[in-house]
Coordinates of C-alpha atoms in Angstrom, one line a residue:
M1 CA -10.3 43.9 52.6
A2 CA -10.0 42.5 49.2
Y3 CA -13.7 41.7 48.6
L4 CA -14.9 40.9 44.8
T5 CA -16.5 44.1 44.4
K6 CA -13.2 46.1 44.9
N7 CA -11.7 46.7 41.8
I8 CA -7.9 46.8 42.5
Q9 CA -6.2 48.9 40.0
S10 CA -2.1 48.8 39.6
E11 CA 0.0 51.9 40.3
S12 CA 0.3 52.9 36.8
T13 CA -3.2 53.0 36.3
L14 CA -3.9 55.1 39.5
A15 CA -1.0 57.4 38.4
K16 CA -3.0 58.0 35.0
L17 CA -6.6 58.5 36.9
I18 CA -4.8 61.1 39.1
Q19 CA -3.1 62.8 36.2
Q20 CA -6.5 63.1 34.5
A21 CA -8.3 64.5 37.3
F22 CA -5.6 66.8 38.5
P23 CA -2.9 67.6 35.8
E24 CA -2.0 71.0 37.9
R25 CA -1.0 69.1 40.9
K26 CA 2.0 66.9 41.6
L27 CA 1.4 63.7 43.4
E28 CA 2.9 62.8 46.6
N29 CA 1.5 59.3 47.5
F30 CA -1.9 57.4 47.7
R31 CA -3.0 54.5 49.9
E32 CA -6.1 52.2 49.8
L33 CA -8.6 52.8 52.5
T34 CA -9.9 49.6 53.9
E35 CA -13.1 50.6 55.7
G36 CA -15.7 50.3 52.9
Y37 CA -17.3 47.1 51.7
F38 CA -18.2 47.6 48.0
N39 CA -16.2 50.1 46.2
I40 CA -12.6 50.3 46.3
A41 CA -11.1 53.7 47.5
Y42 CA -7.7 55.4 47.8
E43 CA -6.6 58.7 49.5
V44 CA -4.5 60.4 47.3
S45 CA -1.9 63.2 48.5
F46 CA -0.3 65.8 46.7
D47 CA 2.7 67.9 47.5
D48 CA 0.6 71.2 48.2
G49 CA -0.7 69.7 51.4
T50 CA -4.1 68.8 49.6
A51 CA -5.6 65.2 49.5
S52 CA -8.6 63.8 47.5
I53 CA -10.5 60.5 47.7
L54 CA -10.8 58.2 44.8
K55 CA -13.7 55.8 44.4
I56 CA -13.6 53.0 41.6
A57 CA -16.5 50.9 40.8
P58 CA -16.6 47.4 40.5
H59 CA -15.0 45.6 37.3
P60 CA -18.1 45.3 35.0
T61 CA -17.6 41.4 34.8
V62 CA -18.2 41.1 38.6
T63 CA -21.7 40.0 39.3
V64 CA -23.5 42.5 41.7
M65 CA -26.8 42.4 43.6
T66 CA -29.7 44.0 41.0
Y67 CA -29.8 47.0 43.3
E68 CA -26.1 47.6 43.1
Q69 CA -26.0 48.3 39.1
N70 CA -25.0 51.8 38.1
I71 CA -24.9 52.8 41.5
M72 CA -21.8 55.0 41.1
E73 CA -23.5 57.3 38.8
S74 CA -26.4 57.5 41.6
E75 CA -24.0 58.4 43.9
V76 CA -22.4 61.3 42.0
R77 CA -25.9 62.6 41.1
S78 CA -27.0 62.6 44.5
M79 CA -24.0 64.2 46.2
R80 CA -24.2 67.0 43.6
L81 CA -28.1 67.3 44.3
V82 CA -27.6 67.4 47.9
A83 CA -24.7 70.0 48.0
Q84 CA -27.0 72.3 45.7
K85 CA -30.3 71.8 47.5
T86 CA -29.4 71.5 51.3
H87 CA -27.1 72.5 54.1
V88 CA -26.0 68.8 54.7
P89 CA -22.1 68.5 54.8
V90 CA -21.3 66.3 51.9
P91 CA -17.8 66.0 50.1
R92 CA -17.5 68.0 47.2
V93 CA -17.4 66.0 43.7
E94 CA -14.3 66.9 42.1
F95 CA -13.9 64.8 39.1
Y96 CA -16.1 62.2 37.6
D97 CA -15.5 60.0 34.6
P98 CA -18.0 57.1 33.4
S99 CA -16.5 56.7 30.1
C100 CA -14.2 53.7 31.3
Q101 CA -11.4 55.0 29.0
W102 CA -8.6 55.2 31.6
C103 CA -10.0 52.5 33.8
S104 CA -12.0 49.3 33.7
A105 CA -15.0 51.0 35.4
P106 CA -16.4 54.6 36.2
Y107 CA -14.2 56.4 38.9
F108 CA -14.8 59.6 40.6
F109 CA -12.5 62.0 43.0
M110 CA -14.2 63.8 45.9
E111 CA -13.2 66.3 48.6
K112 CA -11.4 64.5 51.5
L113 CA -13.4 65.3 54.8
K114 CA -11.9 66.2 58.1
G115 CA -11.6 63.5 60.9
E116 CA -12.5 59.9 61.0
S117 CA -15.5 57.9 60.8
L118 CA -17.9 57.6 64.0
S119 CA -17.5 54.0 64.2
T120 CA -13.6 54.6 64.6
R121 CA -14.2 57.5 67.1
K122 CA -17.2 56.5 68.9
S123 CA -15.3 54.9 72.1
R124 CA -13.4 58.1 72.6
L125 CA -16.3 60.3 72.8
T126 CA -18.5 61.1 75.8
P127 CA -22.2 59.9 75.8
Q128 CA -23.5 63.1 75.5
E129 CA -21.2 63.9 72.3
V130 CA -22.8 60.7 70.8
N131 CA -26.2 61.8 71.5
D132 CA -25.4 65.4 70.2
V133 CA -24.1 63.6 66.9
Y134 CA -27.2 61.1 66.5
S135 CA -29.5 64.3 67.1
L136 CA -27.8 66.1 64.5
V137 CA -27.7 63.2 62.0
G138 CA -31.4 63.1 62.6
S139 CA -32.0 66.6 61.6
L140 CA -29.8 66.4 58.8
T141 CA -31.3 63.1 57.4
K142 CA -34.7 65.1 57.8
E143 CA -33.2 67.8 55.2
I144 CA -32.1 65.2 52.9
N145 CA -35.7 63.9 52.8
Q146 CA -37.1 67.0 51.8
I147 CA -35.8 66.8 48.3
T148 CA -38.4 65.4 46.2
N149 CA -38.7 63.9 42.9
A150 CA -41.3 62.9 40.2
Y151 CA -40.6 59.1 40.7
F152 CA -39.9 56.4 43.1
G153 CA -37.0 54.1 43.1
Y154 CA -33.3 54.0 42.2
P155 CA -32.1 56.7 40.1
G156 CA -29.7 54.4 37.8
L157 CA -32.3 51.7 37.2
K158 CA -35.1 52.6 35.2
K159 CA -36.8 49.4 35.6
F160 CA -37.4 50.2 39.2
Q161 CA -39.0 53.5 38.7
G162 CA -42.6 54.4 38.7
E163 CA -45.2 57.1 40.4
N164 CA -46.8 54.0 42.9
W165 CA -44.5 53.5 45.7
Y166 CA -46.1 50.1 46.7
E167 CA -45.8 48.8 43.1
V168 CA -42.0 50.0 43.1
F169 CA -41.4 48.6 46.4
C170 CA -42.9 45.3 45.5
E171 CA -40.4 45.1 42.2
M172 CA -37.6 46.2 44.5
L173 CA -38.5 43.2 46.9
K174 CA -38.9 40.8 44.1
A175 CA -35.5 41.6 42.8
V176 CA -33.7 40.6 46.1
M177 CA -35.6 37.3 46.0
M178 CA -34.4 36.7 42.7
D179 CA -30.8 37.8 43.6
A180 CA -30.8 35.1 46.2
E181 CA -32.6 32.3 44.4
K182 CA -29.5 32.8 41.6
E183 CA -26.9 32.0 44.0
S184 CA -28.9 29.6 46.0
I185 CA -28.8 31.6 49.3
D186 CA -31.5 30.4 52.0
L187 CA -32.9 33.5 53.4
K188 CA -34.9 31.5 55.8
I189 CA -38.1 32.5 54.9
S190 CA -40.8 31.7 52.3
S191 CA -40.9 34.4 49.3
R192 CA -44.4 33.3 48.4
E193 CA -45.8 33.8 51.9
L194 CA -43.9 37.3 52.2
L195 CA -45.3 38.5 48.6
D196 CA -48.8 37.4 49.8
L197 CA -48.2 39.3 53.1
L198 CA -47.1 42.2 51.1
D199 CA -50.2 42.4 49.1
K200 CA -52.4 42.4 52.4
D201 CA -50.3 45.6 53.6
K202 CA -50.8 47.2 50.2
N203 CA -52.4 50.3 51.8
L204 CA -49.8 50.9 54.2
F205 CA -47.7 51.8 51.2
L206 CA -50.4 53.9 49.6
E207 CA -49.7 56.4 52.4
V208 CA -46.6 57.4 50.6
V209 CA -47.3 59.5 47.8
T210 CA -44.3 62.0 47.5
P211 CA -41.0 60.5 46.3
R212 CA -38.2 61.9 48.7
L213 CA -34.3 61.1 48.5
V214 CA -33.4 58.6 50.9
H215 CA -29.5 58.2 51.9
W216 CA -30.3 54.6 53.1
D217 CA -26.8 54.2 54.3
V218 CA -26.1 56.6 57.3
W219 CA -24.7 54.4 59.8
D220 CA -21.6 55.0 62.2
G221 CA -19.3 54.2 59.4
N222 CA -20.5 56.9 56.8
I223 CA -20.6 59.7 59.5
F224 CA -17.4 61.6 60.0
I225 CA -16.5 63.6 63.0
E226 CA -13.6 65.9 64.3
D227 CA -13.3 66.8 67.6
G228 CA -16.9 65.3 68.6
R229 CA -18.4 67.6 65.8
L230 CA -20.0 66.2 62.5
T231 CA -17.8 67.0 59.6
G232 CA -19.7 65.1 56.8
I233 CA -21.6 62.1 55.6
I234 CA -20.4 59.9 53.0
D235 CA -21.5 57.1 50.6
W236 CA -24.2 58.1 48.7
E237 CA -24.4 55.4 46.3
R238 CA -27.4 53.7 47.7
C239 CA -29.9 56.6 47.4
L240 CA -33.1 56.1 46.1
W241 CA -36.4 58.0 45.7
G242 CA -38.7 56.4 48.5
D243 CA -40.1 56.6 51.8
P244 CA -37.9 58.3 54.4
L245 CA -38.9 55.4 56.7
M246 CA -36.0 53.5 54.9
E247 CA -33.5 55.6 56.3
V248 CA -31.0 53.7 59.0
G249 CA -31.7 55.8 61.8
F250 CA -35.4 54.4 61.8
R251 CA -34.7 50.7 61.8
S252 CA -36.7 49.2 64.5
Y253 CA -33.6 47.0 65.8
A254 CA -31.6 50.2 66.0
Q255 CA -33.4 53.2 66.5
S256 CA -31.8 56.0 68.6
P257 CA -34.2 58.5 70.6
D258 CA -31.5 61.2 69.7
F259 CA -31.9 60.5 66.0
L260 CA -36.0 60.6 66.2
R261 CA -35.5 64.0 68.2
G262 CA -33.4 65.2 65.9
Y263 CA -35.6 64.3 63.1
G264 CA -38.5 65.8 64.8
I265 CA -40.6 62.7 65.3
G266 CA -42.2 62.2 68.7
Q267 CA -44.1 59.1 68.0
L268 CA -44.6 56.8 65.2
T269 CA -48.1 55.8 64.3
E270 CA -49.1 51.8 63.9
E271 CA -48.7 52.0 60.3
E272 CA -45.2 53.7 60.1
N273 CA -43.9 51.2 62.5
R274 CA -45.3 48.4 60.3
R275 CA -43.8 49.8 57.1
I276 CA -40.5 50.2 59.3
L277 CA -40.8 46.6 59.6
W278 CA -41.1 45.7 55.6
Y279 CA -38.0 47.9 55.2
D280 CA -36.0 46.0 57.9
L281 CA -37.0 42.7 56.0
Y282 CA -35.8 44.4 52.8
L283 CA -32.3 45.6 54.1
L284 CA -31.9 42.4 56.1
M285 CA -32.4 40.2 53.0
I286 CA -29.7 42.2 51.1
V287 CA -27.1 41.9 54.0
A288 CA -28.0 38.2 54.2
Q289 CA -26.6 38.1 50.5
E290 CA -23.7 40.2 50.8
H291 CA -21.1 37.5 51.9
V292 CA -21.8 35.7 48.7
Y293 CA -22.0 38.1 46.1
R294 CA -18.6 39.9 47.8
K295 CA -17.1 36.9 48.8
Y296 CA -16.5 37.6 52.5
E297 CA -14.1 35.3 54.3
T298 CA -16.9 34.3 56.8
A299 CA -20.7 33.8 56.6
D300 CA -21.0 35.9 59.9
S301 CA -22.9 38.8 58.2
Y302 CA -25.2 36.0 56.9
D303 CA -25.9 34.4 60.3
W304 CA -26.5 37.7 62.2
A305 CA -29.0 39.0 59.3
T306 CA -30.9 35.8 58.6
T307 CA -31.4 35.5 62.7
L308 CA -33.0 38.9 63.0
L309 CA -35.1 38.4 59.7
G310 CA -36.7 35.5 61.3
K311 CA -37.4 37.6 64.2
K312 CA -38.7 40.6 62.3
Y313 CA -40.9 38.3 60.2
I314 CA -42.4 36.9 63.2
E315 CA -43.2 40.6 64.4
L316 CA -44.8 41.3 60.8
N317 CA -46.6 37.9 60.8
P318 CA -47.4 36.5 64.2
K319 CA -49.0 33.1 64.2

């Protein structure tokens, strides 16, 4: 899938990047991986039987959404932090080059995980195996969320960092609205009304006092399994310091009882459920814009996201 953000490279450039990272290995072949939606990725195989995954950031001239700026640095930093601080299976970062000397954008190589994504393998698993995977994902997500920080916000964007979660989230939400306005994307809800409602709900966010690491993208495509067992979690580029309830497993439209059980939550409070609705809206507003910023072939993701966005807004603000 040749999306606009995928920074396709020539074979000669790829060979140079591989040589820089692994001068002692002999390249056998490489192939593009097509499951991802943002960065371009390649599987690189060597003649000694080893393999690595290469990810390259979008070309610097490509317009990305505000929150997507400088996220490769965030991904590498987060992967190393999680590997150091937890037992969560995360690919080892083998080489990182942000210099843009050999390529038009930052890139890094990481360990190739065993198995395939859950989205690819799910139909071949038993219901119990799927339940077990989601339960484990819940417990691993909680372990990720135990890593704390001094500020809230995106690691690679200083203008969205601060000590007050409400203020940071408010600026994040405004940035998404500005992204939509810049590209004339109709989100089907009133930005002014939404910000007024957020102000009324301010006290809900004041409950969040500790910035915690949030992966924010642990969906089936980023969970790797082999023989029914989880082998790792990938795509850490959207990590941020925030409220754990932002995690995919807590989305109100896709909650798994097994995820909640694994995380150790029996029942969510009324306040937590309301914050979850806010995080639903934030994510759906982003998804509704991806078809424009990445030049998808269809607007299916927009139709899905705006339809659900309208429903969740009504839940948040019934009249």
